[in-house]
């Protein structure tokens, strides 16, 4: 079902439900990043997880604003920043999982997973 645009103070906003949902999810991600940052827990998995929430928050807000709300005023290429940052974000959460599981895995398995993570991001 197509969402009709809304107009706020003369400003057209396309896909308002999708745009609002993206912005809200992004704000929740940034809040999670802020709270985890304040905890300052040590460890590589914690660091990756904090960066995951930061980058996913930025990517989701950019996606909602540039990729949905104002895409009518921008070219399709403006969807790329949100997509690229979200790809980095997913890579970071994968890295967090690898770092967290590393003590239970062989060094070869960890090396394989880290390599696969980089290959996945680059392709």
Short mmCIF file of N, CA and C in Angstrom, two decimals:
data_model
loop_
_atom_site.label_atom_id
_atom_site.label_comp_id
_atom_site.label_asym_id
_atom_site.label_seq_id
_atom_site.Cartn_x
_atom_site.Cartn_y
_atom_site.Cartn_z
N UNK A 1 0.84 -1.18 0.00
CA UNK A 1 0.00 0.00 0.00
C UNK A 1 0.89 1.24 0.00
N UNK A 2 0.61 2.12 -0.91
CA UNK A 2 1.41 3.34 -1.03
C UNK A 2 0.99 4.35 0.03
N UNK A 3 2.00 5.01 0.60
CA UNK A 3 1.74 6.03 1.60
C UNK A 3 1.65 7.40 0.92
N UNK A 4 0.57 8.10 1.11
CA UNK A 4 0.50 9.45 0.53
C UNK A 4 1.42 10.39 1.30
N UNK A 5 1.98 11.38 0.61
CA UNK A 5 2.85 12.33 1.32
C UNK A 5 2.03 13.19 2.28
N UNK A 6 2.73 13.73 3.26
CA UNK A 6 2.11 14.71 4.16
C UNK A 6 2.87 16.02 4.00
N UNK A 7 2.25 17.09 4.42
CA UNK A 7 2.87 18.41 4.34
C UNK A 7 2.87 19.02 5.73
N UNK A 8 4.06 19.33 6.23
CA UNK A 8 4.21 19.99 7.52
C UNK A 8 4.84 21.36 7.27
N UNK A 9 4.11 22.41 7.62
CA UNK A 9 4.59 23.78 7.42
C UNK A 9 5.04 24.01 5.98
N UNK A 10 4.30 23.43 5.04
CA UNK A 10 4.59 23.59 3.63
C UNK A 10 5.69 22.68 3.09
N UNK A 11 6.23 21.83 3.95
CA UNK A 11 7.31 20.93 3.55
C UNK A 11 6.74 19.54 3.27
N UNK A 12 6.96 19.06 2.07
CA UNK A 12 6.46 17.75 1.67
C UNK A 12 7.33 16.64 2.26
N UNK A 13 6.69 15.65 2.87
CA UNK A 13 7.39 14.49 3.42
C UNK A 13 6.77 13.25 2.80
N UNK A 14 7.54 12.56 1.98
CA UNK A 14 7.08 11.32 1.37
C UNK A 14 7.24 10.16 2.36
N UNK A 15 6.43 9.13 2.16
CA UNK A 15 6.48 7.92 2.98
C UNK A 15 6.60 8.27 4.47
N UNK A 16 5.65 9.01 5.02
CA UNK A 16 5.79 9.51 6.38
C UNK A 16 5.90 8.42 7.45
N UNK A 17 5.17 7.33 7.29
CA UNK A 17 5.24 6.26 8.30
C UNK A 17 6.61 5.61 8.29
N UNK A 18 7.11 5.29 7.11
CA UNK A 18 8.44 4.70 6.98
C UNK A 18 9.51 5.66 7.48
N UNK A 19 9.39 6.92 7.09
CA UNK A 19 10.37 7.93 7.50
C UNK A 19 10.40 8.08 9.02
N UNK A 20 9.22 8.18 9.62
CA UNK A 20 9.15 8.33 11.08
C UNK A 20 9.68 7.10 11.79
N UNK A 21 9.33 5.92 11.30
CA UNK A 21 9.83 4.69 11.90
C UNK A 21 11.35 4.64 11.84
N UNK A 22 11.92 4.97 10.69
CA UNK A 22 13.37 4.98 10.55
C UNK A 22 14.02 5.95 11.53
N UNK A 23 13.47 7.14 11.64
CA UNK A 23 14.04 8.13 12.55
C UNK A 23 13.93 7.66 14.00
N UNK A 24 12.80 7.08 14.37
CA UNK A 24 12.64 6.58 15.74
C UNK A 24 13.61 5.44 16.05
N UNK A 25 13.75 4.50 15.13
CA UNK A 25 14.70 3.40 15.33
C UNK A 25 16.12 3.97 15.43
N UNK A 26 16.44 4.94 14.60
CA UNK A 26 17.75 5.57 14.66
C UNK A 26 18.01 6.25 16.00
N UNK A 27 17.00 6.93 16.52
CA UNK A 27 17.14 7.59 17.83
C UNK A 27 17.34 6.54 18.93
N UNK A 28 16.62 5.44 18.86
CA UNK A 28 16.81 4.37 19.85
C UNK A 28 18.23 3.81 19.77
N UNK A 29 18.74 3.63 18.56
CA UNK A 29 20.11 3.15 18.39
C UNK A 29 21.12 4.14 18.99
N UNK A 30 20.91 5.43 18.74
CA UNK A 30 21.82 6.43 19.30
C UNK A 30 21.73 6.48 20.82
N UNK A 31 20.53 6.28 21.35
CA UNK A 31 20.36 6.21 22.81
C UNK A 31 21.11 5.00 23.37
N UNK A 32 21.00 3.85 22.70
CA UNK A 32 21.72 2.65 23.14
C UNK A 32 23.22 2.90 23.11
N UNK A 33 23.70 3.54 22.03
CA UNK A 33 25.13 3.86 21.95
C UNK A 33 25.54 4.76 23.11
N UNK A 34 24.75 5.77 23.41
CA UNK A 34 25.07 6.70 24.49
C UNK A 34 25.14 5.98 25.84
N UNK A 35 24.17 5.11 26.09
CA UNK A 35 24.14 4.37 27.35
C UNK A 35 25.31 3.40 27.45
N UNK A 36 25.61 2.69 26.38
CA UNK A 36 26.74 1.75 26.40
C UNK A 36 28.07 2.50 26.54
N UNK A 37 28.15 3.67 25.94
CA UNK A 37 29.36 4.48 26.04
C UNK A 37 29.61 4.89 27.49
N UNK A 38 28.53 5.22 28.19
CA UNK A 38 28.66 5.64 29.59
C UNK A 38 29.09 4.48 30.48
N UNK A 39 28.71 3.24 30.12
CA UNK A 39 29.10 2.08 30.92
C UNK A 39 30.60 1.83 30.84
N UNK A 40 31.19 2.15 29.70
CA UNK A 40 32.63 2.01 29.47
C UNK A 40 33.14 0.63 29.86
N UNK A 41 32.46 -0.40 29.36
CA UNK A 41 32.91 -1.77 29.62
C UNK A 41 34.08 -2.10 28.72
N UNK A 42 35.07 -2.80 29.27
CA UNK A 42 36.24 -3.13 28.46
C UNK A 42 35.94 -4.29 27.50
N UNK A 43 36.80 -4.46 26.55
CA UNK A 43 36.69 -5.59 25.65
C UNK A 43 36.36 -5.16 24.23
N UNK A 44 36.92 -5.91 23.31
CA UNK A 44 36.73 -5.61 21.90
C UNK A 44 35.28 -5.79 21.48
N UNK A 45 34.62 -6.82 21.99
CA UNK A 45 33.22 -7.04 21.60
C UNK A 45 32.34 -5.87 22.05
N UNK A 46 32.61 -5.32 23.21
CA UNK A 46 31.85 -4.17 23.70
C UNK A 46 32.10 -2.93 22.84
N UNK A 47 33.34 -2.76 22.45
CA UNK A 47 33.68 -1.61 21.59
C UNK A 47 32.99 -1.73 20.24
N UNK A 48 33.03 -2.91 19.64
CA UNK A 48 32.34 -3.13 18.36
C UNK A 48 30.84 -2.89 18.51
N UNK A 49 30.27 -3.35 19.61
CA UNK A 49 28.83 -3.19 19.82
C UNK A 49 28.44 -1.72 19.96
N UNK A 50 29.27 -0.96 20.67
CA UNK A 50 29.00 0.48 20.78
C UNK A 50 29.01 1.14 19.41
N UNK A 51 30.03 0.84 18.61
CA UNK A 51 30.12 1.42 17.27
C UNK A 51 28.99 0.94 16.37
N UNK A 52 28.54 -0.29 16.60
CA UNK A 52 27.39 -0.80 15.83
C UNK A 52 26.18 0.10 16.04
N UNK A 53 25.85 0.37 17.31
CA UNK A 53 24.67 1.19 17.59
C UNK A 53 24.84 2.62 17.06
N UNK A 54 26.03 3.17 17.16
CA UNK A 54 26.28 4.51 16.63
C UNK A 54 26.07 4.55 15.11
N UNK A 55 26.70 3.62 14.41
CA UNK A 55 26.60 3.64 12.95
C UNK A 55 25.21 3.25 12.47
N UNK A 56 24.56 2.31 13.15
CA UNK A 56 23.21 1.93 12.73
C UNK A 56 22.23 3.08 12.98
N UNK A 57 22.43 3.82 14.06
CA UNK A 57 21.59 4.99 14.32
C UNK A 57 21.74 6.03 13.23
N UNK A 58 22.97 6.32 12.86
CA UNK A 58 23.22 7.30 11.80
C UNK A 58 22.65 6.80 10.47
N UNK A 59 22.90 5.54 10.14
CA UNK A 59 22.43 4.98 8.87
C UNK A 59 20.91 4.99 8.78
N UNK A 60 20.24 4.64 9.86
CA UNK A 60 18.79 4.55 9.84
C UNK A 60 18.15 5.94 9.73
N UNK A 61 18.71 6.90 10.43
CA UNK A 61 18.19 8.27 10.33
C UNK A 61 18.43 8.82 8.91
N UNK A 62 19.63 8.60 8.38
CA UNK A 62 19.90 9.04 7.01
C UNK A 62 18.95 8.36 6.02
N UNK A 63 18.71 7.07 6.22
CA UNK A 63 17.80 6.35 5.34
C UNK A 63 16.40 6.91 5.39
N UNK A 64 15.94 7.21 6.60
CA UNK A 64 14.59 7.75 6.74
C UNK A 64 14.44 9.13 6.13
N UNK A 65 15.45 9.97 6.34
CA UNK A 65 15.36 11.35 5.86
C UNK A 65 15.71 11.46 4.38
N UNK A 66 16.88 10.94 4.00
CA UNK A 66 17.34 11.08 2.61
C UNK A 66 16.72 10.04 1.68
N UNK A 67 16.54 8.83 2.18
CA UNK A 67 16.09 7.74 1.33
C UNK A 67 14.59 7.59 1.22
N UNK A 68 13.85 8.25 2.12
CA UNK A 68 12.40 8.14 2.08
C UNK A 68 11.71 9.51 2.09
N UNK A 69 11.92 10.27 3.15
CA UNK A 69 11.16 11.52 3.32
C UNK A 69 11.39 12.52 2.19
N UNK A 70 12.62 12.70 1.79
CA UNK A 70 12.93 13.75 0.81
C UNK A 70 13.54 13.21 -0.48
N UNK A 71 13.31 11.96 -0.77
CA UNK A 71 13.87 11.38 -1.99
C UNK A 71 13.32 12.07 -3.23
N UNK A 72 12.12 12.62 -3.13
CA UNK A 72 11.54 13.33 -4.29
C UNK A 72 12.41 14.52 -4.70
N UNK A 73 13.13 15.10 -3.75
CA UNK A 73 13.96 16.28 -4.03
C UNK A 73 15.41 15.91 -4.32
N UNK A 74 15.74 14.63 -4.13
CA UNK A 74 17.12 14.17 -4.30
C UNK A 74 17.16 13.05 -5.33
N UNK A 75 18.33 12.74 -5.80
CA UNK A 75 18.45 11.61 -6.73
C UNK A 75 18.49 10.30 -5.94
N UNK A 76 18.29 9.21 -6.65
CA UNK A 76 18.30 7.89 -6.03
C UNK A 76 19.63 7.61 -5.33
N UNK A 77 20.71 8.22 -5.81
CA UNK A 77 22.04 8.01 -5.23
C UNK A 77 22.11 8.45 -3.77
N UNK A 78 21.19 9.31 -3.33
CA UNK A 78 21.19 9.76 -1.94
C UNK A 78 20.79 8.65 -0.98
N UNK A 79 20.32 7.52 -1.49
CA UNK A 79 20.06 6.36 -0.64
C UNK A 79 21.37 5.68 -0.22
N UNK A 80 22.42 5.89 -1.01
CA UNK A 80 23.69 5.20 -0.76
C UNK A 80 24.32 5.47 0.60
N UNK A 81 24.36 6.70 1.12
CA UNK A 81 24.99 6.88 2.43
C UNK A 81 24.38 5.99 3.52
N UNK A 82 23.07 5.93 3.58
CA UNK A 82 22.42 5.07 4.57
C UNK A 82 22.73 3.60 4.34
N UNK A 83 22.71 3.18 3.08
CA UNK A 83 23.00 1.78 2.77
C UNK A 83 24.44 1.41 3.12
N UNK A 84 25.38 2.25 2.74
CA UNK A 84 26.80 1.95 2.98
C UNK A 84 27.10 1.94 4.48
N UNK A 85 26.60 2.93 5.19
CA UNK A 85 26.84 2.98 6.64
C UNK A 85 26.18 1.80 7.33
N UNK A 86 25.00 1.38 6.87
CA UNK A 86 24.35 0.22 7.49
C UNK A 86 25.13 -1.06 7.20
N UNK A 87 25.77 -1.16 6.04
CA UNK A 87 26.62 -2.32 5.75
C UNK A 87 27.81 -2.37 6.71
N UNK A 88 28.39 -1.22 6.98
CA UNK A 88 29.49 -1.14 7.95
C UNK A 88 28.97 -1.52 9.32
N UNK A 89 27.78 -1.07 9.65
CA UNK A 89 27.17 -1.36 10.94
C UNK A 89 26.96 -2.86 11.14
N UNK A 90 26.42 -3.52 10.14
CA UNK A 90 26.22 -4.97 10.23
C UNK A 90 27.56 -5.68 10.38
N UNK A 91 28.57 -5.20 9.68
CA UNK A 91 29.90 -5.78 9.81
C UNK A 91 30.42 -5.63 11.24
N UNK A 92 30.13 -4.50 11.86
CA UNK A 92 30.57 -4.27 13.24
C UNK A 92 29.89 -5.21 14.23
N UNK A 93 28.59 -5.45 14.06
CA UNK A 93 27.91 -6.37 14.98
C UNK A 93 28.40 -7.80 14.76
N UNK A 94 28.74 -8.14 13.52
CA UNK A 94 29.34 -9.45 13.27
C UNK A 94 30.69 -9.55 13.96
N UNK A 95 31.47 -8.49 13.88
CA UNK A 95 32.77 -8.45 14.57
C UNK A 95 32.60 -8.59 16.08
N UNK A 96 31.57 -7.96 16.63
CA UNK A 96 31.29 -8.08 18.06
C UNK A 96 31.01 -9.54 18.43
N UNK A 97 30.23 -10.21 17.61
CA UNK A 97 29.92 -11.63 17.86
C UNK A 97 31.17 -12.49 17.76
N UNK A 98 32.00 -12.22 16.77
CA UNK A 98 33.24 -12.99 16.62
C UNK A 98 34.14 -12.77 17.83
N UNK A 99 34.29 -11.52 18.25
CA UNK A 99 35.14 -11.21 19.41
C UNK A 99 34.59 -11.86 20.68
N UNK A 100 33.28 -11.86 20.83
CA UNK A 100 32.67 -12.45 22.02
C UNK A 100 32.84 -13.97 22.04
N UNK A 101 32.75 -14.60 20.88
CA UNK A 101 32.85 -16.06 20.79
C UNK A 101 34.29 -16.55 20.67
N UNK A 102 35.23 -15.66 20.42
CA UNK A 102 36.62 -16.05 20.17
C UNK A 102 37.22 -16.97 21.23
N UNK A 103 36.97 -16.76 22.53
CA UNK A 103 37.55 -17.66 23.53
C UNK A 103 37.06 -19.12 23.40
N UNK A 104 35.94 -19.32 22.75
CA UNK A 104 35.38 -20.66 22.60
C UNK A 104 35.76 -21.32 21.28
N UNK A 105 36.39 -20.57 20.39
CA UNK A 105 36.70 -21.05 19.05
C UNK A 105 38.20 -21.21 18.86
N UNK A 106 38.57 -22.04 17.89
CA UNK A 106 39.99 -22.18 17.57
C UNK A 106 40.47 -20.90 16.89
N UNK A 107 41.78 -20.69 16.96
CA UNK A 107 42.35 -19.50 16.33
C UNK A 107 42.10 -19.50 14.82
N UNK A 108 42.15 -20.66 14.21
CA UNK A 108 41.89 -20.76 12.78
C UNK A 108 40.46 -20.39 12.43
N UNK A 109 39.51 -20.80 13.27
CA UNK A 109 38.11 -20.46 13.04
C UNK A 109 37.89 -18.96 13.18
N UNK A 110 38.50 -18.37 14.19
CA UNK A 110 38.38 -16.92 14.40
C UNK A 110 38.98 -16.18 13.21
N UNK A 111 40.13 -16.61 12.76
CA UNK A 111 40.77 -15.97 11.60
C UNK A 111 39.89 -16.10 10.36
N UNK A 112 39.29 -17.28 10.15
CA UNK A 112 38.39 -17.48 9.02
C UNK A 112 37.19 -16.55 9.10
N UNK A 113 36.58 -16.45 10.29
CA UNK A 113 35.40 -15.60 10.45
C UNK A 113 35.73 -14.13 10.24
N UNK A 114 36.87 -13.70 10.73
CA UNK A 114 37.29 -12.30 10.53
C UNK A 114 37.52 -12.01 9.05
N UNK A 115 38.14 -12.95 8.36
CA UNK A 115 38.38 -12.78 6.92
C UNK A 115 37.05 -12.76 6.16
N UNK A 116 36.16 -13.68 6.51
CA UNK A 116 34.84 -13.73 5.86
C UNK A 116 34.07 -12.43 6.10
N UNK A 117 34.23 -11.87 7.29
CA UNK A 117 33.57 -10.62 7.63
C UNK A 117 34.05 -9.49 6.72
N UNK A 118 35.33 -9.42 6.48
CA UNK A 118 35.89 -8.38 5.61
C UNK A 118 35.46 -8.60 4.16
N UNK A 119 35.54 -9.85 3.71
CA UNK A 119 35.14 -10.17 2.34
C UNK A 119 33.67 -9.82 2.13
N UNK A 120 32.84 -10.15 3.10
CA UNK A 120 31.41 -9.84 3.01
C UNK A 120 31.18 -8.34 2.88
N UNK A 121 31.90 -7.57 3.67
CA UNK A 121 31.74 -6.11 3.63
C UNK A 121 32.18 -5.54 2.28
N UNK A 122 33.24 -6.07 1.73
CA UNK A 122 33.80 -5.52 0.50
C UNK A 122 33.07 -5.96 -0.77
N UNK A 123 32.24 -7.00 -0.65
CA UNK A 123 31.57 -7.50 -1.87
C UNK A 123 30.11 -7.16 -1.93
#
